[in-house]
């Protein structure tokens, strides 16, 4: 990599790393350390191919998703943190702030499986269509649909407090291009 390419890569990392880290945190279930590792590994892969990449952010995001998929497919058991008491649920506020919603959502996503969490992040945080999610994850569109449906149902069961805040687990159907509510 020549000096000009190095400078271009540094600029990209400085300007886009915070947005990419947010996605990595969601993909890793709120584990910031795992997210930093995920992003760092992705950026290392990108640095070696920097001069051949047309859309660097899309390329980094694709690496993040694929690395996360690879983590679910590991054959050895994952380390889990067992606690005696479940974490406290946040108290309902009069006007739920965006910060409260983020905290509750991050906790709820952390309680899903890695596959469920990844599908929801890609569909609703990244706002990708089902076909693109299927292509990224190497599965069929039907698998993405069924995983999304099961993941949202599990979110509703695991985090009923989201219903009070009006998030994706609120019982309202998420917006999608093929859904239009029937008027009564």
PDB file of C-alpha atoms in Angstrom:
ATOM      1  CA  UNK A   1       0.000   0.000   0.000  1.00  0.00           C
ATOM      2  CA  UNK A   2       1.490   3.334  -1.004  1.00  0.00           C
ATOM      3  CA  UNK A   3       1.334   6.525   1.086  1.00  0.00           C
ATOM      4  CA  UNK A   4      -1.762   7.853  -0.688  1.00  0.00           C
ATOM      5  CA  UNK A   5      -3.665   4.592  -0.129  1.00  0.00           C
ATOM      6  CA  UNK A   6      -2.580   4.520   3.526  1.00  0.00           C
ATOM      7  CA  UNK A   7      -3.911   8.036   4.024  1.00  0.00           C
ATOM      8  CA  UNK A   8      -7.165   7.112   2.290  1.00  0.00           C
ATOM      9  CA  UNK A   9      -7.552   4.043   4.535  1.00  0.00           C
ATOM     10  CA  UNK A  10      -6.822   6.092   7.680  1.00  0.00           C
ATOM     11  CA  UNK A  11      -9.429   8.669   6.660  1.00  0.00           C
ATOM     12  CA  UNK A  12     -11.987   5.923   6.091  1.00  0.00           C
ATOM     13  CA  UNK A  13     -11.296   4.356   9.495  1.00  0.00           C
ATOM     14  CA  UNK A  14     -11.480   7.728  11.264  1.00  0.00           C
ATOM     15  CA  UNK A  15     -14.741   8.768   9.641  1.00  0.00           C
ATOM     16  CA  UNK A  16     -16.670   5.475   9.518  1.00  0.00           C
ATOM     17  CA  UNK A  17     -15.403   3.391  12.435  1.00  0.00           C
ATOM     18  CA  UNK A  18     -17.975   4.674  14.941  1.00  0.00           C
ATOM     19  CA  UNK A  19     -20.903   3.757  12.668  1.00  0.00           C
ATOM     20  CA  UNK A  20     -19.345   0.396  11.890  1.00  0.00           C
ATOM     21  CA  UNK A  21     -18.721  -0.225  15.585  1.00  0.00           C
ATOM     22  CA  UNK A  22     -22.423   0.371  16.337  1.00  0.00           C
ATOM     23  CA  UNK A  23     -23.333  -2.351  13.864  1.00  0.00           C
ATOM     24  CA  UNK A  24     -20.685  -4.664  15.305  1.00  0.00           C
ATOM     25  CA  UNK A  25     -21.997  -4.067  18.852  1.00  0.00           C
ATOM     26  CA  UNK A  26     -25.508  -5.027  17.755  1.00  0.00           C
ATOM     27  CA  UNK A  27     -24.228  -8.090  15.918  1.00  0.00           C
ATOM     28  CA  UNK A  28     -22.265  -9.214  18.971  1.00  0.00           C
ATOM     29  CA  UNK A  29     -25.243  -8.863  21.288  1.00  0.00           C
ATOM     30  CA  UNK A  30     -24.039  -5.752  23.070  1.00  0.00           C
ATOM     31  CA  UNK A  31     -20.593  -7.123  23.931  1.00  0.00           C
ATOM     32  CA  UNK A  32     -18.401  -4.131  23.136  1.00  0.00           C
ATOM     33  CA  UNK A  33     -15.146  -6.086  23.415  1.00  0.00           C
ATOM     34  CA  UNK A  34     -16.361  -8.755  20.987  1.00  0.00           C
ATOM     35  CA  UNK A  35     -17.611  -5.966  18.687  1.00  0.00           C
ATOM     36  CA  UNK A  36     -14.234  -4.237  18.729  1.00  0.00           C
ATOM     37  CA  UNK A  37     -12.552  -7.551  17.866  1.00  0.00           C
ATOM     38  CA  UNK A  38     -15.075  -8.155  15.079  1.00  0.00           C
ATOM     39  CA  UNK A  39     -14.478  -4.685  13.611  1.00  0.00           C
ATOM     40  CA  UNK A  40     -10.714  -4.854  14.002  1.00  0.00           C
ATOM     41  CA  UNK A  41     -10.556  -8.198  12.186  1.00  0.00           C
ATOM     42  CA  UNK A  42     -12.725  -6.787   9.400  1.00  0.00           C
ATOM     43  CA  UNK A  43     -10.524  -3.701   9.042  1.00  0.00           C
ATOM     44  CA  UNK A  44      -7.380  -5.858   8.923  1.00  0.00           C
ATOM     45  CA  UNK A  45      -8.907  -7.825   6.036  1.00  0.00           C
ATOM     46  CA  UNK A  46      -9.883  -4.608   4.261  1.00  0.00           C
ATOM     47  CA  UNK A  47      -6.434  -3.041   4.680  1.00  0.00           C
ATOM     48  CA  UNK A  48      -4.842  -5.830   2.645  1.00  0.00           C
ATOM     49  CA  UNK A  49      -7.263  -5.290  -0.243  1.00  0.00           C
ATOM     50  CA  UNK A  50      -7.777  -1.542   0.050  1.00  0.00           C
ATOM     51  CA  UNK A  51      -6.576  -0.597  -3.446  1.00  0.00           C
ATOM     52  CA  UNK A  52      -9.046  -3.063  -5.076  1.00  0.00           C
ATOM     53  CA  UNK A  53     -12.179  -2.081  -3.139  1.00  0.00           C
ATOM     54  CA  UNK A  54     -14.765   0.151  -4.821  1.00  0.00           C
ATOM     55  CA  UNK A  55     -17.219   0.570  -1.904  1.00  0.00           C
ATOM     56  CA  UNK A  56     -15.231   0.180   1.310  1.00  0.00           C
ATOM     57  CA  UNK A  57     -18.086   0.601   3.800  1.00  0.00           C
ATOM     58  CA  UNK A  58     -20.265  -2.003   2.122  1.00  0.00           C
ATOM     59  CA  UNK A  59     -17.255  -4.311   1.951  1.00  0.00           C
ATOM     60  CA  UNK A  60     -16.483  -3.890   5.671  1.00  0.00           C
ATOM     61  CA  UNK A  61     -20.127  -4.466   6.616  1.00  0.00           C
ATOM     62  CA  UNK A  62     -20.223  -7.652   4.531  1.00  0.00           C
ATOM     63  CA  UNK A  63     -17.092  -8.895   6.310  1.00  0.00           C
ATOM     64  CA  UNK A  64     -18.690  -8.093   9.683  1.00  0.00           C
ATOM     65  CA  UNK A  65     -21.820 -10.095   8.818  1.00  0.00           C
ATOM     66  CA  UNK A  66     -19.882 -13.039   7.468  1.00  0.00           C
ATOM     67  CA  UNK A  67     -17.528 -13.136  10.448  1.00  0.00           C
ATOM     68  CA  UNK A  68     -20.548 -13.156  12.749  1.00  0.00           C
ATOM     69  CA  UNK A  69     -22.070 -16.027  10.777  1.00  0.00           C
ATOM     70  CA  UNK A  70     -18.775 -17.898  11.097  1.00  0.00           C
ATOM     71  CA  UNK A  71     -18.892 -17.424  14.857  1.00  0.00           C
ATOM     72  CA  UNK A  72     -22.272 -19.188  15.091  1.00  0.00           C
ATOM     73  CA  UNK A  73     -20.959 -22.097  13.117  1.00  0.00           C
ATOM     74  CA  UNK A  74     -18.084 -22.799  15.485  1.00  0.00           C
ATOM     75  CA  UNK A  75     -18.168 -26.353  16.727  1.00  0.00           C
ATOM     76  CA  UNK A  76     -16.951 -25.756  20.279  1.00  0.00           C
ATOM     77  CA  UNK A  77     -19.296 -24.366  22.909  1.00  0.00           C
ATOM     78  CA  UNK A  78     -19.456 -20.648  23.365  1.00  0.00           C
ATOM     79  CA  UNK A  79     -18.689 -19.057  26.683  1.00  0.00           C
ATOM     80  CA  UNK A  80     -21.771 -17.746  28.408  1.00  0.00           C
ATOM     81  CA  UNK A  81     -22.023 -15.657  31.509  1.00  0.00           C
ATOM     82  CA  UNK A  82     -24.363 -17.181  34.070  1.00  0.00           C
ATOM     83  CA  UNK A  83     -25.840 -14.865  36.656  1.00  0.00           C
ATOM     84  CA  UNK A  84     -27.911 -15.672  39.727  1.00  0.00           C
ATOM     85  CA  UNK A  85     -30.396 -12.858  39.171  1.00  0.00           C
ATOM     86  CA  UNK A  86     -31.688 -11.648  35.801  1.00  0.00           C
ATOM     87  CA  UNK A  87     -30.860  -8.035  35.020  1.00  0.00           C
ATOM     88  CA  UNK A  88     -33.362  -5.464  36.176  1.00  0.00           C
ATOM     89  CA  UNK A  89     -35.805  -4.272  33.574  1.00  0.00           C
ATOM     90  CA  UNK A  90     -35.929  -0.522  33.108  1.00  0.00           C
ATOM     91  CA  UNK A  91     -38.872   1.300  34.628  1.00  0.00           C
ATOM     92  CA  UNK A  92     -41.466   2.587  32.189  1.00  0.00           C
ATOM     93  CA  UNK A  93     -41.156   6.311  31.633  1.00  0.00           C
ATOM     94  CA  UNK A  94     -43.793   8.821  30.607  1.00  0.00           C
ATOM     95  CA  UNK A  95     -42.000   9.650  27.366  1.00  0.00           C
ATOM     96  CA  UNK A  96     -39.489   6.937  26.535  1.00  0.00           C
ATOM     97  CA  UNK A  97     -36.291   8.533  25.352  1.00  0.00           C
ATOM     98  CA  UNK A  98     -34.194   7.212  22.533  1.00  0.00           C
ATOM     99  CA  UNK A  99     -31.474   6.320  25.037  1.00  0.00           C
ATOM    100  CA  UNK A 100     -33.853   4.124  27.036  1.00  0.00           C
ATOM    101  CA  UNK A 101     -35.001   2.396  23.884  1.00  0.00           C
ATOM    102  CA  UNK A 102     -31.389   1.724  22.838  1.00  0.00           C
ATOM    103  CA  UNK A 103     -30.516   0.265  26.236  1.00  0.00           C
ATOM    104  CA  UNK A 104     -33.582  -1.967  26.349  1.00  0.00           C
ATOM    105  CA  UNK A 105     -33.140  -3.040  22.733  1.00  0.00           C
ATOM    106  CA  UNK A 106     -29.449  -3.853  23.222  1.00  0.00           C
ATOM    107  CA  UNK A 107     -30.298  -5.994  26.259  1.00  0.00           C
ATOM    108  CA  UNK A 108     -33.095  -7.751  24.402  1.00  0.00           C
ATOM    109  CA  UNK A 109     -30.879  -8.432  21.388  1.00  0.00           C
ATOM    110  CA  UNK A 110     -28.211  -9.875  23.677  1.00  0.00           C
ATOM    111  CA  UNK A 111     -30.732 -12.477  24.853  1.00  0.00           C
ATOM    112  CA  UNK A 112     -31.361 -13.762  21.307  1.00  0.00           C
ATOM    113  CA  UNK A 113     -29.216 -16.325  19.545  1.00  0.00           C
ATOM    114  CA  UNK A 114     -26.478 -14.975  17.301  1.00  0.00           C
ATOM    115  CA  UNK A 115     -28.390 -15.976  14.168  1.00  0.00           C
ATOM    116  CA  UNK A 116     -31.626 -14.341  15.314  1.00  0.00           C
ATOM    117  CA  UNK A 117     -29.790 -11.193  16.346  1.00  0.00           C
ATOM    118  CA  UNK A 118     -27.930 -10.973  13.039  1.00  0.00           C
ATOM    119  CA  UNK A 119     -31.104 -11.345  10.973  1.00  0.00           C
ATOM    120  CA  UNK A 120     -32.880  -8.622  12.976  1.00  0.00           C
ATOM    121  CA  UNK A 121     -29.892  -6.262  12.787  1.00  0.00           C
ATOM    122  CA  UNK A 122     -29.640  -6.711   9.023  1.00  0.00           C
ATOM    123  CA  UNK A 123     -33.387  -6.375   8.430  1.00  0.00           C
ATOM    124  CA  UNK A 124     -34.252  -3.519  10.779  1.00  0.00           C
ATOM    125  CA  UNK A 125     -31.068  -1.703  11.807  1.00  0.00           C
ATOM    126  CA  UNK A 126     -29.376  -1.904   8.411  1.00  0.00           C
ATOM    127  CA  UNK A 127     -32.770  -1.852   6.629  1.00  0.00           C
ATOM    128  CA  UNK A 128     -31.741  -4.485   4.085  1.00  0.00           C
ATOM    129  CA  UNK A 129     -34.338  -6.308   1.998  1.00  0.00           C
ATOM    130  CA  UNK A 130     -34.895 -10.020   2.644  1.00  0.00           C
ATOM    131  CA  UNK A 131     -33.140 -11.029  -0.567  1.00  0.00           C
ATOM    132  CA  UNK A 132     -29.984  -9.154   0.332  1.00  0.00           C
ATOM    133  CA  UNK A 133     -29.975 -10.581   3.863  1.00  0.00           C
ATOM    134  CA  UNK A 134     -30.358 -14.070   2.408  1.00  0.00           C
ATOM    135  CA  UNK A 135     -27.437 -13.482   0.050  1.00  0.00           C
ATOM    136  CA  UNK A 136     -25.236 -12.152   2.860  1.00  0.00           C
ATOM    137  CA  UNK A 137     -26.030 -15.059   5.165  1.00  0.00           C
ATOM    138  CA  UNK A 138     -25.962 -17.738   2.492  1.00  0.00           C
ATOM    139  CA  UNK A 139     -29.517 -18.960   3.043  1.00  0.00           C
ATOM    140  CA  UNK A 140     -32.895 -18.738   1.333  1.00  0.00           C
ATOM    141  CA  UNK A 141     -35.331 -15.827   1.544  1.00  0.00           C
ATOM    142  CA  UNK A 142     -37.793 -18.166   3.258  1.00  0.00           C
ATOM    143  CA  UNK A 143     -35.220 -18.881   5.963  1.00  0.00           C
ATOM    144  CA  UNK A 144     -34.734 -15.143   6.495  1.00  0.00           C
ATOM    145  CA  UNK A 145     -38.511 -14.653   6.760  1.00  0.00           C
ATOM    146  CA  UNK A 146     -39.039 -17.492   9.210  1.00  0.00           C
ATOM    147  CA  UNK A 147     -36.020 -16.490  11.299  1.00  0.00           C
ATOM    148  CA  UNK A 148     -37.261 -12.893  11.391  1.00  0.00           C
ATOM    149  CA  UNK A 149     -40.730 -14.019  12.477  1.00  0.00           C
ATOM    150  CA  UNK A 150     -39.371 -16.316  15.208  1.00  0.00           C
ATOM    151  CA  UNK A 151     -36.854 -13.714  16.354  1.00  0.00           C
ATOM    152  CA  UNK A 152     -39.502 -11.017  16.757  1.00  0.00           C
ATOM    153  CA  UNK A 153     -41.746 -13.446  18.630  1.00  0.00           C
ATOM    154  CA  UNK A 154     -38.856 -14.353  20.922  1.00  0.00           C
ATOM    155  CA  UNK A 155     -38.089 -10.667  21.464  1.00  0.00           C
ATOM    156  CA  UNK A 156     -41.701 -10.142  22.537  1.00  0.00           C
ATOM    157  CA  UNK A 157     -41.416 -13.032  24.997  1.00  0.00           C
ATOM    158  CA  UNK A 158     -37.983 -12.109  26.349  1.00  0.00           C
ATOM    159  CA  UNK A 159     -38.486  -8.356  26.545  1.00  0.00           C
ATOM    160  CA  UNK A 160     -42.119  -7.408  27.116  1.00  0.00           C
ATOM    161  CA  UNK A 161     -40.853  -3.996  28.250  1.00  0.00           C
ATOM    162  CA  UNK A 162     -40.291  -3.191  24.558  1.00  0.00           C
ATOM    163  CA  UNK A 163     -44.062  -3.124  24.105  1.00  0.00           C
ATOM    164  CA  UNK A 164     -44.213  -0.227  26.578  1.00  0.00           C
ATOM    165  CA  UNK A 165     -41.494   1.648  24.710  1.00  0.00           C
ATOM    166  CA  UNK A 166     -42.936   1.033  21.239  1.00  0.00           C
ATOM    167  CA  UNK A 167     -39.950  -0.861  19.812  1.00  0.00           C
ATOM    168  CA  UNK A 168     -39.889  -3.866  17.438  1.00  0.00           C
ATOM    169  CA  UNK A 169     -41.117  -6.153  20.205  1.00  0.00           C
ATOM    170  CA  UNK A 170     -44.167  -3.958  20.779  1.00  0.00           C
ATOM    171  CA  UNK A 171     -46.667  -6.170  19.034  1.00  0.00           C
ATOM    172  CA  UNK A 172     -46.931  -3.834  16.064  1.00  0.00           C
ATOM    173  CA  UNK A 173     -45.916  -5.307  12.779  1.00  0.00           C
ATOM    174  CA  UNK A 174     -42.630  -3.891  11.459  1.00  0.00           C
ATOM    175  CA  UNK A 175     -42.815  -1.807   8.339  1.00  0.00           C
ATOM    176  CA  UNK A 176     -42.072  -3.695   5.167  1.00  0.00           C
ATOM    177  CA  UNK A 177     -42.796  -2.920   1.541  1.00  0.00           C
ATOM    178  CA  UNK A 178     -45.204  -5.848   1.179  1.00  0.00           C
ATOM    179  CA  UNK A 179     -47.264  -5.040   4.309  1.00  0.00           C
ATOM    180  CA  UNK A 180     -50.163  -2.652   4.344  1.00  0.00           C
ATOM    181  CA  UNK A 181     -52.539  -2.564   7.310  1.00  0.00           C
ATOM    182  CA  UNK A 182     -56.185  -3.255   6.604  1.00  0.00           C
ATOM    183  CA  UNK A 183     -58.407  -0.418   7.682  1.00  0.00           C
ATOM    184  CA  UNK A 184     -61.346  -1.327   9.895  1.00  0.00           C
TER     185      UNK A 184
END
